[in-house]
Amino acid sequence: SMGMERRSVYTERSSGGEAAAGGWRALAGPLLAGPWTSPRGRRARASSLSRAGAAAAGAEATGEEAAEEAATWASKFKITVIGGGSFGIAMASQVASKGIKTTLLVRKDTVADMINRDHRHPTYLSDLQLPTQIVASSDPREAFEGCTHVVHAVPAQFTRDYIRRVRKHIPPAAPILCLSKGIEKGSGKLMCDVLAELLGEDRSYAFLSGPSFAREIVEGKATAVVIASTDSNLSYELSDLLSSRSFRVFTTKDVVGVEVGGAVKNVIAIAAGMSEGLGLGTNAMAALVTRGCMEMSRISLALGGRASTMSGLSGVGDTFGTCFGPLSRNRNLGIRLGKGERLKDIVKEMSEVAEGVDTAYSLERILNRLDRSFRRDLKFPIVFGVCEILRGKITPEEGLKNIMEQPLKAEVYGEAYWFD
């Protein structure tokens, strides 16, 4: 057996929570009709939704009274988004489109000036018009003044340094919604641990994941995501703040599971991209992604999450989008590796971070520490194989050949079998 220790400050608090809402049921008709929650979840949301009103909740309400009610509700909030990359822009656009005062904190004055003047970002999604309600600023003190919620969209590997620079300006009562997907290099910590360490455990945190390409969000295309938090009231409030007819936000308490899904899927996407770059066909790609999802479930359990969460939006949902979607940076990096390009050349040309590279190395260190069995590479062939390819020790052809030559055994499902 595996003999793994379970970790994370969120493990105990999330162990009794609800499973992630999502999966196929969330991606069909109910995606646009309204949130799918348990009866308990609906009851818990009742007071929040009654205050927000039908218009604010995205229901079919019309007329001056509904519009006035929605405007009154929206005026209670000010959202500060930190991180001016594609996904930060997308979340700022989603919030601002509901009439909520939104500030986007960026690094450069010139970027802030262009967003405020032209309502476009000069680099990311530059062909798309942004809502006029977004106000950009490069001054942290100005950006955080009076904010009720903070949306963190800084890449995982840059989070620690960035938060240290701005945390003195963040209001102590403001909850944090984290959009970053990845595992911190060096420490091997999930974002829930990193943020709690930097900003204190007394603050409420939530973590968003799911198949959500930034461009499609800004374009208003149908999207479903999940927010995880041990604070159910915060989850429901954020769902109300973000949800619209085209953007549906479901909730769960499995913070670790949602974070693991958002991180590991980027590693699987690199492998899937290499398969495509090598021209191995659809059968190979489907098998690779399926086995990758099984590795994801093992890792979730090892770190204190639930394997069942991997069947939802933050697991297979995000994995399918990242492995098969043409907008995926990690998939495109894998395609180029499969075609014979060198990693350092690819990374040098990328304008945004492909989190899967650092996440693969972090996962390798975590698994080496937690799993005491002799042949860890047989339990996690994709994670360990991607690391070997990224280091240049084997070629993509050799790595995928090794995966195909794994020992044959019964394919089993259920959490009782994951560590056999």
XYZ file of C-alpha atoms in Angstrom:
420
model
C 0.000 0.000 0.000
C 1.009 3.605 -0.412
C 1.389 4.737 3.193
C 0.853 8.430 2.524
C 0.540 11.210 5.073
C -2.224 13.747 4.563
C -1.494 17.422 4.821
C -2.815 20.989 4.448
C -4.440 23.250 6.992
C -7.692 22.768 5.074
C -7.831 18.957 5.277
C -9.698 18.603 8.565
C -12.012 21.534 7.968
C -13.088 20.330 4.506
C -13.440 16.615 5.220
C -17.153 16.754 5.994
C -18.194 19.158 3.256
C -20.403 18.723 0.264
C -19.078 17.236 -2.974
C -18.419 19.640 -5.820
C -21.522 20.449 -7.795
C -20.918 20.019 -11.490
C -20.070 17.178 -13.822
C -22.284 16.432 -16.778
C -25.437 17.603 -15.008
C -23.989 21.105 -14.669
C -22.949 21.287 -18.305
C -26.372 20.524 -19.764
C -29.540 22.622 -19.618
C -29.234 23.652 -15.951
C -26.012 25.502 -16.766
C -28.002 28.436 -18.108
C -31.194 27.850 -16.152
C -29.720 28.385 -12.695
C -27.371 26.989 -10.038
C -27.739 23.311 -9.143
C -27.466 22.963 -5.377
C -28.656 20.558 -2.708
C -31.810 21.372 -0.699
C -29.529 22.256 2.200
C -27.567 24.591 -0.060
C -30.725 26.267 -1.324
C -31.962 26.875 2.196
C -28.614 28.323 3.253
C -28.700 30.710 0.301
C -32.247 31.905 0.837
C -31.484 34.969 2.939
C -28.663 36.069 0.648
C -30.748 35.679 -2.495
C -33.732 37.484 -1.018
C -31.538 40.483 -0.313
C -29.934 40.353 -3.733
C -33.290 40.194 -5.440
C -34.292 38.320 -8.543
C -32.460 40.662 -10.893
C -29.170 40.441 -8.988
C -29.383 36.640 -8.903
C -29.703 36.469 -12.676
C -33.355 35.421 -12.731
C -35.789 36.680 -15.312
C -36.892 39.928 -13.690
C -37.675 43.098 -15.628
C -38.845 46.634 -14.979
C -37.629 49.653 -13.121
C -38.161 48.131 -9.671
C -35.940 45.137 -10.424
C -33.256 47.357 -11.950
C -33.296 49.619 -8.925
C -33.052 46.662 -6.573
C -30.100 45.246 -8.514
C -28.321 48.617 -8.482
C -28.857 48.959 -4.723
C -27.456 45.472 -4.158
C -24.427 46.094 -6.400
C -23.613 49.369 -4.632
C -22.819 47.456 -1.421
C -19.673 45.946 -2.918
C -16.305 47.013 -4.223
C -14.130 44.284 -5.736
C -10.373 44.652 -6.152
C -8.746 42.256 -8.620
C -4.978 41.866 -8.240
C -3.125 40.570 -11.268
C -3.659 42.085 -14.695
C -3.200 38.927 -16.773
C -5.895 37.349 -18.932
C -7.791 35.648 -16.120
C -7.669 38.673 -13.845
C -9.088 40.739 -16.693
C -11.800 38.137 -17.279
C -12.926 38.119 -13.630
C -12.850 41.915 -13.453
C -15.020 42.011 -16.572
C -17.459 39.473 -15.170
C -17.935 41.382 -11.908
C -18.066 44.807 -13.546
C -20.664 43.633 -16.076
C -23.076 43.253 -13.137
C -22.699 46.918 -12.209
C -20.377 46.257 -9.265
C -17.570 48.744 -8.676
C -14.404 46.967 -9.793
C -10.759 47.987 -9.527
C -8.014 46.148 -11.420
C -4.584 46.486 -9.797
C -1.826 46.353 -12.427
C 1.919 46.903 -12.248
C 2.426 49.700 -14.785
C 0.957 53.194 -14.955
C 0.837 52.989 -18.739
C -1.334 49.861 -18.612
C -3.716 51.452 -16.098
C -3.948 54.602 -18.233
C -4.822 52.642 -21.383
C -7.489 50.549 -19.649
C -9.086 53.662 -18.158
C -8.906 55.595 -21.416
C -9.563 52.969 -24.102
C -11.109 50.152 -22.044
C -8.624 47.679 -23.483
C -5.512 45.979 -22.130
C -2.439 46.700 -24.297
C -1.153 43.112 -24.104
C -3.733 40.571 -22.905
C -7.028 40.109 -24.762
C -6.190 43.421 -26.395
C -8.794 42.961 -29.146
C -11.659 42.777 -26.641
C -13.510 45.757 -25.200
C -13.679 45.808 -21.398
C -16.626 47.086 -19.342
C -16.410 50.794 -18.631
C -17.076 50.083 -14.935
C -13.527 48.711 -14.544
C -11.110 51.232 -13.056
C -7.449 50.282 -13.335
C -4.755 51.455 -10.927
C -1.078 50.786 -10.281
C -1.302 52.169 -6.733
C -2.075 49.417 -4.152
C -3.281 51.886 -1.525
C -5.753 53.416 -3.935
C -6.863 50.047 -5.318
C -7.648 48.475 -1.942
C -9.312 51.491 -0.377
C -12.848 50.549 0.647
C -12.791 47.150 -1.055
C -15.145 44.481 0.298
C -13.616 41.497 -1.532
C -10.197 40.759 -3.056
C -9.798 38.564 -6.146
C -6.270 37.146 -6.366
C -5.194 36.425 -9.958
C -1.391 36.460 -9.608
C 0.338 33.255 -10.870
C 1.182 30.788 -8.104
C 4.962 31.145 -8.409
C 4.800 34.924 -8.006
C 2.145 35.059 -5.291
C 4.379 35.118 -2.228
C 6.521 38.062 -3.338
C 3.543 40.006 -4.648
C 1.398 39.585 -1.534
C 4.290 40.618 0.690
C 4.483 43.915 -1.218
C 0.797 44.789 -1.047
C -0.628 43.060 2.046
C -0.344 46.124 4.289
C -2.991 47.780 2.098
C -5.468 44.851 2.085
C -8.371 45.484 4.509
C -8.216 42.949 7.356
C -11.862 41.930 6.981
C -11.832 41.490 3.186
C -12.180 37.834 2.112
C -9.931 36.518 -0.653
C -11.067 34.692 -3.784
C -8.046 32.959 -5.329
C -7.964 32.214 -9.056
C -4.347 30.973 -9.141
C -3.858 27.331 -10.093
C -0.637 25.627 -9.115
C 1.644 24.436 -6.349
C 4.328 26.726 -4.978
C 7.769 25.734 -6.151
C 10.169 24.932 -3.334
C 7.664 24.727 -0.482
C 5.271 22.385 -2.278
C 2.322 24.253 -0.750
C -1.118 24.700 -2.231
C -2.423 28.230 -2.552
C -4.757 27.749 0.414
C -1.693 27.234 2.609
C 0.375 30.016 1.018
C -2.340 32.671 1.362
C -3.227 31.678 4.926
C 0.459 31.901 5.835
C 0.810 35.358 4.278
C -2.523 36.950 5.235
C -3.530 35.034 8.347
C -5.862 32.139 9.071
C -8.560 34.371 10.593
C -9.508 35.674 7.155
C -11.994 33.794 4.911
C -10.666 32.306 1.665
C -12.263 30.794 -1.417
C -10.756 29.127 -4.476
C -12.174 29.094 -8.002
C -11.532 26.420 -10.595
C -13.176 24.800 -13.594
C -13.033 24.949 -17.405
C -12.817 28.698 -17.899
C -10.713 30.214 -20.647
C -10.422 33.946 -20.090
C -11.277 34.944 -23.646
C -14.532 33.015 -23.656
C -15.579 34.573 -20.340
C -15.036 38.107 -21.640
C -16.877 37.195 -24.848
C -19.862 36.078 -22.767
C -19.759 32.431 -23.805
C -21.393 29.849 -21.523
C -19.052 28.889 -18.678
C -19.456 26.895 -15.445
C -16.979 26.945 -12.556
C -16.852 25.859 -8.920
C -15.824 27.843 -5.847
C -14.447 25.974 -2.827
C -14.417 27.387 0.681
C -14.805 26.117 4.219
C -16.914 29.238 4.759
C -20.235 28.355 3.116
C -21.622 31.873 3.471
C -18.661 33.224 1.529
C -19.127 30.595 -1.204
C -22.773 31.541 -1.645
C -22.027 35.261 -1.587
C -19.317 34.896 -4.244
C -21.619 32.750 -6.338
C -24.186 35.562 -6.255
C -21.551 38.191 -7.045
C -20.122 36.351 -10.047
C -23.026 34.407 -11.539
C -24.854 35.627 -14.612
C -26.857 33.999 -17.392
C -23.668 32.870 -19.121
C -21.381 32.393 -16.100
C -22.577 29.842 -13.545
C -20.808 29.405 -10.196
C -21.311 26.240 -8.152
C -19.953 25.582 -4.661
C -18.151 22.947 -2.577
C -16.259 22.701 0.705
C -13.475 20.504 -0.699
C -10.784 23.172 -0.956
C -7.907 20.727 -1.353
C -9.671 18.692 -4.044
C -10.509 21.785 -6.085
C -6.955 23.092 -5.787
C -5.435 19.735 -6.752
C -7.654 19.493 -9.817
C -6.745 23.001 -10.941
C -3.036 22.296 -10.544
C -2.651 18.721 -11.826
C -4.718 19.262 -14.967
C -1.956 21.537 -16.294
C 0.555 18.676 -16.092
C -1.861 16.330 -17.832
C -2.384 18.979 -20.514
C 1.354 19.089 -21.246
C 1.314 15.318 -21.754
C -1.810 15.541 -23.915
C -0.188 18.247 -26.012
C 2.892 16.101 -26.560
C 0.637 13.273 -27.721
C -0.938 15.628 -30.245
C 2.415 17.028 -31.304
C 3.613 13.500 -31.995
C 0.499 12.781 -34.057
C -0.493 9.746 -31.993
C -4.210 10.115 -32.665
C -7.433 10.422 -30.702
C -7.322 6.980 -29.091
C -3.963 7.675 -27.458
C -5.033 11.143 -26.349
C -8.246 9.865 -24.732
C -6.425 7.064 -22.916
C -3.719 9.430 -21.689
C -6.167 11.983 -20.311
C -8.253 9.269 -18.633
C -5.229 7.797 -16.869
C -4.151 11.305 -15.931
C -7.480 11.874 -14.182
C -6.885 8.717 -12.159
C -3.489 10.059 -11.075
C -5.213 13.315 -10.155
C -7.629 11.435 -7.893
C -4.776 9.619 -6.154
C -3.020 12.921 -5.516
C -6.184 14.548 -4.200
C -6.607 11.784 -1.633
C -2.934 11.915 -0.696
C -3.134 15.631 0.103
C -6.399 15.416 2.018
C -8.991 16.091 -0.675
C -11.643 13.787 -2.073
C -11.354 11.662 -5.194
C -15.028 12.339 -5.958
C -14.299 16.039 -6.483
C -12.236 15.027 -9.507
C -15.467 13.996 -11.249
C -16.691 17.596 -11.196
C -15.850 20.890 -12.842
C -12.483 21.339 -11.112
C -11.359 17.822 -12.073
C -12.428 16.269 -15.331
C -14.153 19.495 -16.396
C -11.033 21.630 -16.213
C -8.892 18.769 -17.509
C -11.004 18.284 -20.642
C -10.982 21.997 -21.384
C -7.233 22.314 -20.873
C -6.267 19.128 -22.729
C -8.521 19.609 -25.748
C -8.999 23.395 -25.924
C -6.925 25.394 -28.438
C -6.545 28.300 -25.972
C -4.621 26.217 -23.400
C -1.040 27.423 -22.817
C 0.013 24.118 -21.251
C -1.420 22.054 -24.090
C 0.275 24.267 -26.680
C 3.574 23.983 -24.814
C 3.201 20.185 -24.957
C 2.427 20.269 -28.684
C 5.635 22.167 -29.357
C 7.640 19.763 -27.197
C 6.126 16.864 -29.118
C 7.237 18.463 -32.364
C 10.823 18.610 -31.144
C 11.261 22.160 -29.816
C 13.323 22.790 -26.687
C 11.577 23.790 -23.474
C 13.733 26.849 -22.812
C 13.018 28.199 -26.306
C 9.269 27.702 -25.903
C 9.144 29.355 -22.454
C 11.178 32.317 -23.700
C 8.579 33.031 -26.391
C 5.492 32.706 -24.171
C 3.814 35.933 -23.034
C 2.011 34.241 -20.109
C 3.041 31.561 -17.628
C 2.413 27.866 -18.329
C 1.941 26.733 -14.720
C 2.227 23.047 -15.588
C 6.033 23.080 -15.763
C 6.654 24.203 -12.184
C 3.645 22.221 -10.954
C 5.094 19.001 -12.404
C 8.341 19.456 -10.500
C 6.467 20.337 -7.293
C 4.249 17.267 -7.587
C 7.290 15.076 -8.102
C 8.842 16.347 -4.864
C 5.586 15.973 -2.944
C 5.035 12.404 -4.134
C 8.627 11.434 -3.378
C 8.115 12.717 0.152
C 4.669 11.271 0.822
C 4.753 7.965 -1.051
C 7.142 5.463 0.524
C 6.630 2.703 -2.028
C 9.456 1.526 -4.269
C 7.970 2.129 -7.738
C 6.198 5.464 -7.480
C 6.536 5.891 -11.232
C 4.123 2.995 -11.745
C 1.422 4.783 -9.750
C 2.047 8.205 -11.266
C 3.596 7.494 -14.687
C 2.300 10.694 -16.283
C 3.536 13.079 -13.574
C 6.958 11.435 -13.345
C 7.191 10.974 -17.112
C 6.437 14.643 -17.824
C 9.168 15.674 -15.361
C 11.725 13.471 -17.102
C 10.789 14.954 -20.478
C 10.904 18.532 -19.205
C 14.408 17.896 -17.841
C 15.490 16.528 -21.210
C 16.380 13.098 -19.811
C 14.050 11.340 -22.239
C 12.274 12.419 -25.406
C 8.492 12.824 -25.687
C 8.439 9.677 -27.836
C 10.238 7.688 -25.149
C 8.059 9.090 -22.378
C 4.776 8.190 -24.057
C 6.167 4.781 -25.030
C 6.948 4.146 -21.343
C 3.360 4.991 -20.417
C 1.988 2.623 -23.050
C 4.199 -0.171 -21.728
C 2.925 0.063 -18.142
C 2.090 -3.340 -16.599
C -1.442 -4.520 -17.359
C -3.816 -4.910 -14.426
C -7.494 -4.683 -13.590
C -8.990 -1.230 -13.997
C -10.783 -0.430 -10.732
C -12.682 2.552 -9.398
C -13.715 3.645 -5.939
C -11.701 5.353 -3.235
C -10.924 2.063 -1.483
C -8.740 1.035 -4.424
C -6.789 4.187 -5.250
C -3.705 3.223 -3.237
C -3.501 -0.464 -4.217
